XYZ file of C-alpha atoms in Angstrom:
711
model
C -92.128 -13.870 -59.876
C -91.406 -16.403 -62.640
C -91.110 -19.346 -60.275
C -91.552 -21.880 -63.099
C -88.445 -20.770 -64.964
C -85.625 -23.296 -64.976
C -83.159 -20.566 -64.118
C -84.657 -20.210 -60.627
C -84.881 -23.935 -59.993
C -82.484 -25.535 -57.526
C -81.946 -26.252 -53.872
C -82.744 -23.279 -51.679
C -79.834 -22.253 -49.458
C -79.007 -19.510 -47.002
C -76.943 -16.615 -48.260
C -74.129 -17.422 -45.861
C -73.969 -20.924 -47.412
C -72.995 -19.659 -50.871
C -69.686 -21.156 -52.021
C -68.764 -19.315 -55.217
C -66.652 -16.190 -54.524
C -68.493 -14.219 -57.213
C -71.874 -15.133 -55.749
C -70.699 -14.302 -52.240
C -69.522 -10.814 -53.273
C -72.797 -10.104 -55.087
C -74.837 -11.352 -52.137
C -72.916 -9.117 -49.723
C -73.306 -6.117 -52.028
C -77.029 -6.842 -52.432
C -77.490 -6.944 -48.647
C -75.945 -3.517 -48.370
C -77.634 -1.899 -51.389
C -80.532 0.363 -50.445
C -82.546 -0.517 -53.574
C -82.175 -4.281 -53.261
C -84.080 -6.863 -51.297
C -82.871 -10.473 -51.317
C -85.661 -12.964 -52.029
C -83.740 -16.246 -51.997
C -80.561 -18.059 -52.981
C -80.382 -21.320 -54.941
C -77.720 -23.868 -55.808
C -78.344 -25.686 -59.088
C -77.321 -29.223 -60.062
C -74.418 -27.873 -62.147
C -73.123 -26.144 -58.969
C -73.952 -22.711 -60.309
C -75.520 -20.407 -57.724
C -78.480 -18.093 -58.215
C -79.306 -15.008 -56.159
C -82.892 -13.803 -56.611
C -83.358 -10.160 -55.708
C -86.064 -7.531 -55.862
C -85.090 -4.122 -57.185
C -87.226 -1.339 -55.762
C -87.578 2.414 -56.308
C -86.478 2.131 -59.934
C -86.555 5.505 -61.668
C -89.421 4.694 -64.049
C -91.584 7.502 -65.540
C -95.388 7.402 -65.455
C -95.461 6.654 -69.179
C -92.333 4.581 -69.883
C -91.217 3.709 -73.405
C -91.388 0.046 -72.388
C -93.584 -1.573 -69.697
C -90.934 -1.664 -66.989
C -92.220 -1.396 -63.429
C -90.742 0.516 -60.457
C -90.177 -2.843 -58.753
C -88.697 -5.765 -60.696
C -87.513 -9.236 -59.707
C -84.154 -10.360 -61.055
C -82.203 -13.612 -60.962
C -78.393 -13.424 -60.994
C -76.649 -16.678 -61.878
C -72.955 -17.237 -61.129
C -71.268 -20.176 -62.841
C -68.711 -22.354 -61.093
C -66.117 -21.764 -63.853
C -66.385 -17.952 -63.471
C -65.308 -17.389 -67.078
C -68.164 -15.075 -68.042
C -69.967 -12.193 -66.410
C -72.789 -13.379 -64.095
C -76.013 -13.967 -66.011
C -78.899 -11.586 -65.285
C -82.553 -12.427 -65.937
C -85.754 -10.418 -65.553
C -88.116 -13.054 -64.126
C -91.466 -11.272 -64.122
C -93.752 -13.576 -66.145
C -95.004 -10.823 -68.462
C -91.701 -8.945 -68.739
C -91.504 -7.480 -72.275
C -89.343 -9.099 -74.928
C -87.525 -7.259 -77.689
C -86.011 -4.608 -75.419
C -82.625 -3.086 -76.317
C -79.656 -4.932 -74.837
C -81.497 -8.219 -74.364
C -79.263 -11.228 -74.926
C -80.243 -13.776 -77.536
C -81.254 -17.095 -75.992
C -82.955 -20.262 -77.228
C -85.977 -19.377 -75.111
C -88.172 -16.310 -75.069
C -88.405 -15.944 -71.272
C -86.955 -15.261 -68.828
C -85.457 -12.267 -70.609
C -81.662 -12.231 -70.408
C -80.282 -8.752 -69.770
C -77.052 -7.512 -71.330
C -75.794 -5.233 -68.547
C -72.242 -4.806 -69.857
C -70.835 -4.306 -73.360
C -67.273 -5.060 -72.235
C -65.709 -8.504 -72.371
C -65.559 -10.062 -68.916
C -61.829 -10.834 -69.213
C -61.157 -7.089 -69.389
C -63.310 -6.082 -66.406
C -62.654 -9.149 -64.271
C -59.526 -7.836 -62.495
C -61.516 -4.879 -61.208
C -65.010 -6.412 -61.163
C -67.067 -4.790 -58.438
C -70.279 -6.422 -57.211
C -71.805 -3.129 -56.064
C -71.192 -1.550 -59.486
C -72.567 -4.697 -61.114
C -75.878 -4.319 -59.263
C -75.955 -0.638 -60.214
C -75.498 -1.622 -63.866
C -78.634 -3.779 -63.605
C -80.561 -0.865 -62.095
C -79.210 1.386 -64.851
C -80.433 -1.130 -67.455
C -84.028 -0.815 -66.187
C -83.909 2.957 -65.660
C -82.520 3.844 -69.085
C -84.537 1.256 -70.994
C -87.723 2.682 -69.499
C -87.018 6.022 -71.224
C -85.486 4.570 -74.381
C -81.982 5.857 -73.701
C -80.020 2.691 -72.997
C -78.213 3.090 -76.297
C -78.213 5.315 -79.349
C -81.374 5.314 -81.438
C -79.730 3.991 -84.604
C -78.221 0.887 -82.980
C -79.305 -2.213 -84.921
C -81.172 -5.045 -83.254
C -79.480 -8.325 -82.468
C -79.255 -10.851 -85.307
C -82.360 -12.953 -85.973
C -80.781 -16.412 -86.148
C -78.328 -17.938 -83.695
C -75.575 -17.994 -86.287
C -72.443 -20.129 -86.092
C -71.260 -19.549 -89.661
C -70.711 -16.390 -91.678
C -70.692 -15.641 -95.383
C -69.289 -12.411 -96.778
C -70.609 -10.824 -99.952
C -67.845 -9.905 -102.352
C -70.110 -7.611 -104.378
C -73.719 -6.445 -104.607
C -76.682 -8.703 -105.338
C -78.892 -8.213 -108.396
C -82.292 -9.927 -108.505
C -82.197 -9.599 -112.314
C -79.320 -12.083 -112.529
C -79.689 -14.300 -109.415
C -76.504 -16.319 -109.816
C -73.410 -16.588 -107.645
C -70.145 -18.283 -106.832
C -70.147 -19.682 -103.297
C -66.699 -20.514 -101.879
C -65.869 -22.046 -98.513
C -62.973 -20.252 -96.807
C -62.665 -21.808 -93.348
C -64.758 -24.201 -91.284
C -67.172 -21.434 -90.324
C -66.697 -18.809 -93.051
C -67.355 -18.457 -96.750
C -67.796 -15.848 -99.472
C -70.502 -15.271 -102.044
C -69.789 -13.412 -105.278
C -72.673 -12.569 -107.594
C -71.730 -13.359 -111.198
C -73.158 -14.049 -114.636
C -74.985 -17.322 -115.168
C -72.076 -18.848 -117.097
C -69.671 -18.449 -114.173
C -72.071 -19.411 -111.372
C -72.038 -22.495 -109.189
C -75.233 -21.466 -107.353
C -78.762 -20.240 -108.056
C -79.835 -17.510 -105.639
C -83.483 -17.345 -104.553
C -84.229 -14.065 -102.768
C -86.820 -14.453 -99.984
C -88.060 -11.314 -98.207
C -89.747 -12.087 -94.889
C -92.529 -10.138 -93.239
C -91.524 -7.576 -90.655
C -91.112 -9.245 -87.252
C -91.080 -7.613 -83.824
C -87.734 -8.672 -82.385
C -87.553 -10.813 -79.257
C -84.580 -11.906 -77.227
C -85.101 -15.273 -78.876
C -82.890 -16.835 -81.499
C -82.990 -20.209 -83.170
C -81.112 -22.008 -85.899
C -83.420 -24.016 -88.170
C -82.086 -27.436 -89.098
C -84.429 -28.213 -92.006
C -86.798 -26.545 -94.447
C -89.772 -27.438 -92.280
C -88.455 -25.391 -89.355
C -87.672 -22.524 -91.723
C -91.171 -22.773 -93.210
C -92.673 -21.314 -90.019
C -91.533 -17.889 -91.260
C -93.841 -15.973 -93.597
C -92.697 -14.063 -96.648
C -93.696 -10.487 -97.406
C -96.109 -11.654 -100.138
C -97.876 -14.057 -97.757
C -96.312 -17.254 -99.106
C -94.510 -19.949 -97.164
C -90.835 -20.700 -97.773
C -91.775 -23.963 -99.502
C -94.193 -22.185 -101.841
C -91.493 -19.634 -102.643
C -88.964 -22.367 -103.507
C -91.463 -24.112 -105.799
C -92.327 -20.834 -107.564
C -88.619 -20.018 -108.019
C -87.957 -23.459 -109.520
C -90.831 -23.052 -111.971
C -89.683 -19.598 -113.138
C -86.022 -20.522 -113.684
C -84.073 -23.206 -115.506
C -85.708 -26.392 -114.232
C -82.728 -28.450 -115.367
C -80.168 -26.416 -113.411
C -77.713 -28.540 -111.439
C -76.240 -25.554 -109.632
C -76.665 -25.568 -105.859
C -79.773 -23.738 -104.726
C -79.187 -21.063 -102.086
C -81.919 -19.098 -100.355
C -81.003 -15.490 -99.613
C -83.245 -14.411 -96.745
C -83.947 -10.732 -96.076
C -85.283 -10.666 -92.509
C -86.983 -7.436 -91.446
C -87.007 -6.864 -87.694
C -88.618 -4.135 -85.625
C -87.677 -3.124 -82.122
C -90.376 -3.290 -79.463
C -90.508 0.523 -79.588
C -93.269 1.481 -82.072
C -91.269 4.395 -83.527
C -88.139 2.381 -84.273
C -86.916 1.703 -87.780
C -86.630 -1.721 -89.365
C -83.405 -3.663 -89.338
C -82.741 -6.100 -92.159
C -80.714 -9.237 -91.504
C -79.381 -11.164 -94.480
C -78.889 -14.913 -94.302
C -77.840 -17.585 -96.757
C -79.569 -20.965 -96.514
C -77.811 -23.945 -98.141
C -80.233 -26.710 -99.156
C -77.711 -29.155 -100.545
C -80.008 -29.641 -103.537
C -80.316 -28.176 -107.012
C -83.456 -27.080 -108.867
C -83.293 -30.154 -111.129
C -83.491 -32.514 -108.107
C -86.354 -30.542 -106.588
C -88.321 -30.611 -109.850
C -87.723 -34.354 -110.328
C -88.989 -35.126 -106.816
C -92.029 -32.892 -107.358
C -92.946 -34.856 -110.504
C -92.374 -38.248 -108.832
C -94.416 -37.422 -105.725
C -97.878 -39.003 -105.747
C -99.429 -35.866 -104.272
C -98.530 -32.394 -103.063
C -98.453 -33.360 -99.388
C -95.873 -36.075 -100.059
C -93.645 -33.650 -101.941
C -94.008 -30.977 -99.256
C -93.076 -33.534 -96.587
C -89.933 -34.467 -98.554
C -88.977 -30.833 -99.061
C -89.669 -30.037 -95.381
C -87.272 -32.778 -94.299
C -84.334 -31.429 -96.325
C -81.462 -30.482 -93.963
C -80.185 -26.932 -94.321
C -77.265 -24.834 -93.139
C -77.838 -21.188 -92.288
C -75.026 -18.639 -92.515
C -75.101 -14.964 -91.661
C -74.603 -12.969 -94.842
C -72.447 -9.894 -94.296
C -72.419 -6.770 -96.409
C -69.999 -6.419 -99.284
C -66.819 -4.341 -98.704
C -67.001 -0.635 -99.486
C -63.442 0.400 -100.190
C -59.894 -0.772 -100.663
C -57.041 -0.154 -98.238
C -53.818 1.687 -99.114
C -50.785 1.417 -96.900
C -47.898 3.857 -96.773
C -44.346 2.642 -96.410
C -40.728 3.774 -96.494
C -37.386 2.046 -96.027
C -35.520 1.594 -92.725
C -32.615 -0.433 -91.431
C -33.169 -3.756 -89.716
C -33.417 -3.381 -85.952
C -34.540 -6.755 -84.612
C -33.965 -10.427 -85.135
C -37.563 -11.295 -84.247
C -40.618 -9.267 -83.231
C -43.875 -10.801 -81.963
C -47.106 -8.895 -82.565
C -50.263 -9.529 -80.550
C -53.360 -8.042 -82.184
C -53.951 -7.285 -85.845
C -56.680 -4.661 -85.661
C -56.639 -1.092 -86.904
C -53.393 -0.011 -85.221
C -51.665 -3.395 -85.017
C -52.068 -4.242 -88.706
C -50.742 -0.848 -89.803
C -47.656 -1.147 -87.576
C -47.002 -4.650 -88.910
C -47.277 -3.178 -92.397
C -44.531 -0.664 -91.532
C -42.281 -3.277 -89.928
C -42.508 -5.717 -92.835
C -42.279 -3.165 -95.652
C -39.453 -1.296 -93.951
C -37.494 -4.471 -93.180
C -37.348 -3.755 -89.431
C -37.012 -7.398 -88.405
C -35.607 -10.600 -89.863
C -38.664 -12.478 -88.678
C -42.127 -11.528 -87.437
C -44.588 -13.677 -85.515
C -48.246 -12.580 -85.572
C -50.712 -13.820 -82.924
C -54.438 -13.114 -83.220
C -57.672 -15.139 -83.255
C -59.821 -12.530 -85.014
C -61.539 -12.984 -88.371
C -61.342 -10.344 -91.120
C -64.901 -9.151 -91.650
C -66.077 -6.801 -94.383
C -66.504 -3.798 -92.086
C -62.785 -4.009 -91.166
C -61.792 -2.927 -94.666
C -62.417 0.738 -93.846
C -59.148 0.920 -91.936
C -57.139 -2.263 -92.315
C -54.253 -3.288 -94.564
C -55.918 -6.472 -95.876
C -57.810 -6.622 -99.158
C -61.364 -7.737 -100.041
C -60.192 -11.173 -101.162
C -59.202 -11.899 -97.531
C -62.680 -11.447 -96.079
C -63.866 -14.229 -93.751
C -60.359 -15.582 -93.198
C -58.167 -15.365 -90.063
C -56.405 -12.000 -89.958
C -53.030 -13.293 -88.755
C -52.569 -15.901 -91.496
C -53.948 -13.463 -94.091
C -51.352 -10.858 -93.138
C -48.713 -13.562 -93.405
C -49.964 -14.422 -96.900
C -50.326 -10.722 -97.751
C -46.550 -10.289 -97.426
C -45.428 -13.570 -99.013
C -42.521 -13.090 -101.372
C -40.570 -10.464 -99.415
C -37.061 -11.812 -99.455
C -35.217 -11.853 -96.125
C -38.293 -11.569 -93.925
C -39.753 -14.685 -92.346
C -43.361 -14.289 -91.246
C -45.486 -16.852 -89.445
C -48.871 -16.654 -87.802
C -50.757 -18.254 -84.920
C -54.504 -17.925 -85.397
C -55.357 -18.182 -81.705
C -56.090 -16.042 -78.683
C -52.794 -15.264 -76.953
C -54.474 -16.095 -73.632
C -54.990 -19.716 -74.784
C -51.754 -20.749 -76.515
C -50.313 -24.241 -76.127
C -46.773 -24.629 -74.683
C -45.356 -25.222 -78.167
C -47.104 -22.128 -79.527
C -45.843 -20.054 -76.598
C -42.327 -21.287 -77.289
C -42.523 -20.467 -81.008
C -43.957 -17.013 -80.419
C -41.840 -15.788 -77.530
C -38.696 -17.840 -76.828
C -36.471 -16.164 -79.422
C -38.178 -12.816 -79.757
C -36.438 -9.507 -79.103
C -39.599 -7.481 -78.677
C -43.285 -8.156 -77.937
C -45.690 -5.557 -79.347
C -49.136 -5.662 -77.756
C -51.727 -3.915 -79.928
C -54.647 -6.013 -78.679
C -56.331 -3.139 -76.734
C -56.965 -5.731 -73.998
C -56.124 -5.059 -70.358
C -56.084 -8.823 -69.791
C -53.320 -9.300 -72.380
C -51.260 -6.403 -71.040
C -51.441 -7.733 -67.473
C -50.469 -11.237 -68.598
C -47.379 -9.913 -70.391
C -46.452 -7.774 -67.387
C -46.964 -10.309 -64.602
C -46.294 -13.772 -66.054
C -42.809 -15.177 -65.554
C -42.996 -16.648 -69.080
C -42.074 -13.272 -70.548
C -39.264 -12.250 -68.225
C -36.234 -10.987 -70.105
C -38.325 -9.971 -73.124
C -38.768 -6.300 -73.997
C -42.480 -5.517 -74.148
C -44.626 -2.591 -75.214
C -48.337 -1.821 -75.300
C -49.909 0.771 -77.562
C -53.419 1.896 -78.313
C -55.466 4.799 -79.625
C -57.801 6.863 -77.491
C -61.551 6.562 -78.276
C -61.490 9.464 -80.746
C -58.445 8.098 -82.547
C -56.422 11.319 -82.350
C -54.077 10.257 -79.509
C -51.556 7.411 -79.557
C -50.519 5.974 -76.180
C -47.234 4.042 -75.922
C -46.044 2.086 -72.878
C -42.574 0.603 -73.408
C -40.711 -1.313 -70.705
C -37.060 -0.599 -69.991
C -34.516 -3.178 -71.095
C -34.232 -4.601 -67.547
C -37.987 -4.903 -67.083
C -38.063 -2.873 -63.855
C -40.792 -0.599 -65.184
C -43.291 -3.321 -66.068
C -46.292 -2.668 -68.315
C -48.734 -2.719 -65.396
C -46.663 -0.112 -63.538
C -46.446 2.052 -66.656
C -50.214 1.715 -66.980
C -50.556 3.188 -63.481
C -48.229 6.059 -64.394
C -50.437 6.707 -67.422
C -53.552 6.829 -65.201
C -51.743 9.164 -62.772
C -50.995 11.598 -65.601
C -54.619 11.552 -66.753
C -55.632 12.819 -63.309
C -52.870 15.403 -62.924
C -52.573 16.900 -66.419
C -55.095 19.447 -67.662
C -53.832 18.782 -71.194
C -55.268 15.265 -70.896
C -58.601 16.274 -69.358
C -60.554 15.103 -72.443
C -58.156 12.389 -73.594
C -60.593 9.497 -72.971
C -63.755 11.247 -74.150
C -65.679 9.013 -76.528
C -66.242 9.924 -80.157
C -69.317 11.925 -81.071
C -70.365 9.149 -83.443
C -70.236 5.387 -82.994
C -71.106 2.560 -85.378
C -72.572 -0.773 -84.345
C -71.801 -3.721 -86.575
C -74.050 -6.713 -87.177
C -73.107 -9.193 -84.520
C -74.067 -7.817 -81.100
C -73.754 -4.818 -78.804
C -70.064 -5.713 -78.308
C -69.297 -5.209 -82.011
C -69.210 -1.447 -81.712
C -66.667 0.898 -83.278
C -65.890 4.535 -82.754
C -65.933 6.602 -85.930
C -62.245 7.335 -86.506
C -60.443 9.402 -89.111
C -58.258 6.915 -90.957
C -55.819 9.708 -91.829
C -55.096 10.063 -88.104
C -54.677 6.295 -87.766
C -52.124 6.291 -90.569
C -50.117 9.153 -89.056
C -50.128 7.695 -85.541
C -49.217 4.217 -86.804
C -46.141 5.776 -88.420
C -45.220 7.430 -85.114
C -45.717 4.143 -83.272
C -43.478 2.317 -85.738
C -40.711 4.911 -85.389
C -40.845 4.993 -81.594
C -40.747 1.207 -81.274
C -37.752 1.094 -83.600
C -35.844 3.484 -81.351
C -36.135 0.968 -78.513
C -33.402 -1.092 -80.184
C -30.816 1.574 -79.341
C -32.326 2.862 -76.066
C -32.564 0.858 -72.853
C -34.864 3.280 -70.978
C -38.573 2.855 -70.562
C -40.882 5.128 -72.488
C -44.307 6.511 -71.646
C -45.872 9.089 -73.905
C -48.869 10.310 -75.847
C -48.707 11.623 -79.407
C -51.591 13.870 -80.444
C -52.774 14.852 -83.929
C -53.843 18.448 -84.466
C -56.757 18.141 -86.901
C -56.424 21.786 -88.001
C -52.907 21.650 -89.414
C -52.186 17.866 -89.373
C -49.204 18.243 -87.042
C -48.330 15.766 -84.302
C -47.124 16.826 -80.863
C -45.766 14.654 -78.071
C -47.130 14.934 -74.540
C -44.444 13.784 -72.122
C -45.770 11.826 -69.149
C -44.232 11.442 -65.708
C -43.039 7.912 -64.940
C -43.600 6.989 -61.308
C -41.076 5.184 -59.131
C -42.363 2.307 -57.018
C -42.064 0.599 -53.681
C -43.888 -2.645 -52.938
C -45.037 -4.191 -49.687
C -46.604 -7.636 -49.343
C -49.475 -7.709 -46.835
C -51.535 -10.862 -46.292
C -50.503 -12.209 -49.700
C -51.437 -8.862 -51.306
C -48.742 -6.925 -53.149
C -49.294 -3.228 -52.486
C -47.410 -1.053 -54.979
C -47.163 2.553 -53.813
C -45.319 5.257 -55.687
C -42.476 7.235 -54.182
C -44.094 10.361 -55.586
C -47.190 9.609 -53.513
C -45.082 9.289 -50.366
C -43.290 12.562 -51.159
C -46.615 14.329 -51.695
C -47.975 13.054 -48.393
C -44.754 14.000 -46.620
C -45.068 17.558 -47.995
C -48.522 17.943 -46.455
C -47.370 16.408 -43.173
C -44.443 18.809 -42.882
C -46.519 21.851 -43.789
C -47.860 21.984 -40.206
C -46.310 19.700 -37.578
C -48.604 21.042 -34.857
C -51.500 18.798 -35.898
C -52.403 15.682 -37.829
C -53.565 15.866 -41.415
C -54.669 13.345 -44.019
C -56.616 12.591 -47.165
C -57.913 9.973 -49.587
C -55.897 7.395 -51.526
C -56.640 6.488 -55.137
C -55.355 3.892 -57.562
C -56.203 0.554 -59.175
C -56.366 -3.064 -58.158
C -56.170 -6.498 -59.779
C -58.012 -9.213 -57.880
C -56.641 -12.065 -60.006
C -53.034 -11.012 -59.395
C -53.810 -9.782 -55.845
C -52.123 -6.464 -56.586
C -53.096 -3.017 -55.348
C -51.568 0.066 -56.956
C -51.696 3.313 -54.954
C -50.403 6.420 -56.710
C -52.604 9.426 -56.071
C -53.883 11.232 -53.008
C -56.260 14.093 -52.462
C -55.636 16.217 -49.425
C -58.332 16.500 -46.775
C -61.080 19.050 -47.532
C -61.555 22.168 -45.430
C -64.322 20.677 -43.281
C -61.888 18.112 -41.825
C -61.232 18.117 -38.062
C -57.762 17.746 -36.637
C -55.588 18.263 -33.594
C -52.152 17.187 -32.395
C -53.415 13.617 -31.859
C -56.621 13.433 -33.863
C -57.767 13.605 -37.474
C -61.197 13.188 -39.043
C -61.442 13.730 -42.787
C -64.267 15.897 -44.073
C -66.357 15.373 -47.185
C -66.877 18.775 -48.814
C -65.965 18.672 -52.486
C -65.038 14.975 -52.525
C -67.871 14.056 -54.889
C -66.468 16.516 -57.411
C -63.004 14.960 -56.970
C -64.422 11.472 -57.579
C -66.337 12.650 -60.634
C -63.199 14.221 -62.087
C -61.133 11.074 -61.545
C -63.856 8.833 -62.967
C -64.238 10.971 -66.083
C -60.546 11.386 -66.792
C -59.639 7.715 -66.271
C -62.890 6.240 -67.601
C -63.619 4.672 -64.190
C -60.301 2.796 -64.016
C -58.941 4.636 -60.969
C -60.855 3.984 -57.768
C -60.952 5.247 -54.209
C -58.744 2.836 -52.246
C -58.494 4.164 -48.716
C -57.272 6.806 -46.296
C -54.007 8.298 -45.099
C -53.176 10.484 -42.132
C -50.056 11.759 -40.405
C -48.478 11.479 -36.970
C -46.653 14.828 -36.821
C -44.478 14.088 -33.779
C -44.755 10.331 -33.374
C -43.777 7.168 -35.179
C -46.023 5.691 -37.858
C -47.288 2.803 -35.748
C -51.103 2.709 -35.669
C -52.918 3.705 -32.509
C -55.836 1.710 -31.172
C -58.130 4.239 -32.863
C -56.250 3.733 -36.150
C -56.695 -0.021 -35.862
C -60.365 0.423 -35.128
C -60.717 2.666 -38.194
C -59.021 0.073 -40.381
C -61.311 -2.695 -39.160
C -64.459 -0.642 -39.610
C -63.631 0.783 -43.038
C -62.176 -2.430 -44.422
C -65.384 -4.250 -43.486
C -67.446 -1.527 -45.154
C -65.327 -1.643 -48.315
C -65.431 -5.440 -48.308
C -69.231 -5.299 -48.271
C -68.963 -3.194 -51.435
C -66.479 -5.716 -52.912
C -63.611 -3.211 -52.776
C -60.123 -3.335 -51.262
C -59.055 -0.940 -48.529
C -55.661 0.627 -47.849
C -54.561 2.537 -44.754
C -51.369 4.629 -44.784
C -49.890 6.433 -41.786
C -46.879 8.735 -42.064
C -44.823 9.430 -38.965
C -41.373 10.492 -37.924
C -39.896 7.133 -38.944
C -41.541 6.731 -42.365
C -44.821 5.118 -43.311
C -47.054 2.353 -42.027
C -49.148 0.503 -44.592
C -52.012 -1.951 -44.166
C -54.363 -3.373 -46.769
C -57.090 -5.916 -47.357
C -58.692 -7.210 -50.560
């Protein structure tokens, strides 16, 4: 075990002395997991807590692609703030670097494992410690056979970039001149031009191929950069001197180094990945030449050049195509509309609203930057690259008389009170196109948005289905409840069996494993954005909620609507937990109870939960399998076929709907729990708690239902 690593330093404590809720849930899950042995627990000086575990019986082949062992030691660090997913480290001293899905850190070891490619804010409401441990095991198992991700996924970036520069066009080594323009604090553009128009000289430096490690650094001066070796065996300093000699030695244009960094994965058969970086020296060739002539010897000059401060920016590929947006005219429907999210779908709907004059004013909220790869399916133009999307869209539509547009270039989860007031106080409609569960839940559950009509829309992974959740005018069918109705339909409808299947092809962009896009047909996006715009407009004259899916037929380019059932809800508060259960669920259970009043019956309950909001949503049940045992006063649910039921639900809902508990009937008695029922609740709730899951018990009797729950 890597006992000398700082990550495992700290005061040793007993597991039952852990204080952080996240650490406690992981510790309890680890105790219960059959492949996990707990080595120790630590509390660090920053009050973070570390659980050190040993994973055994990993499914590693005799000849693995990478030297992963059947037994590996892992450190899991939970931070006090609980804002990010717990950190995971492989702490074996000789654990290999450069493996797929290794996080970039300032140190080479311990190796930081990327066990999830989903933002923590989106999985936090339903974070499950048992699943989290399984994701770590999956990381080792799949990496050992080279199947953790697709073979053409690029490696992580070489430098620990903070700034980004977008190429406006292609580079030519024949005419190495450019115009460098700063766009925002952390973004810029570089356009390659003729010498007469240039403000920069571009020195191309191709580095030797490097085997990638989970190690990133950001050089602060030429000396730190000089540790890298070029493909022709020269140092960076030697390359700069040669470039100065071969070009105009009197040039007072800024000198930029354009680094081409070739990286290899640890797998010997993998292809190279080339990172591009721009290095700003803050000096021109004329200054460098003057200092070389003044220096008394070569070492003195090299020392001066080594000390020059530099700024490194990630250089992104030039855009590949322009964007065309369709529009037609419509009547004004709203006084103000607020849009959250300006991605593929959001930007196209905004385009419709502005061009069609749907609203007198539009507020756009988004923190995202417009990168060059967005141009494939976005309304903005190449000149907007490396700028904030929201303010660029505002500028994009400047000059349209009668439409006021303003932007807030921030994450909607982090707005100031004044920004909240500007965005939402006077709005008629909030359109959430962020594709974030966290945003949808905030809009649904926060009192700040009461009285505002809200809708959420998104595309399925393949981009051929549009999903629209629109609250009713009174807000009784909230977005979170409509989300549950949507999940219910995914389980029940055979038409939607493949709705959430991922695309056959996926593209990974430069930044990390989280910058991944499905390959979508932009024609479908355009058609579905038009449908979304029309359906939202109809809300102005219709007070009912709306829940539907619109599907594109790729063969004949027609669009059909799939109507979805909207559930009705009851809510019961139990131990500060709000349990939402659908009336349709109760009716379904009552049907099974009444089918044979000579004996008890029962089944499994399914739904979703939100730990932050302390909400449990129960909306689906599966009747007891045939191997169940029952009598007039007894019921024991069987198991035959339940794994297939779970697999179906997981696949159709993409693991959003979970098993939540059990129900059974009292055919000729009230719904009050018997002593055996209470014992079952205690036993199963403890078992589910050990797996970091809630548990719900429902009993139906002659006088209605009894409900109990724990989270």
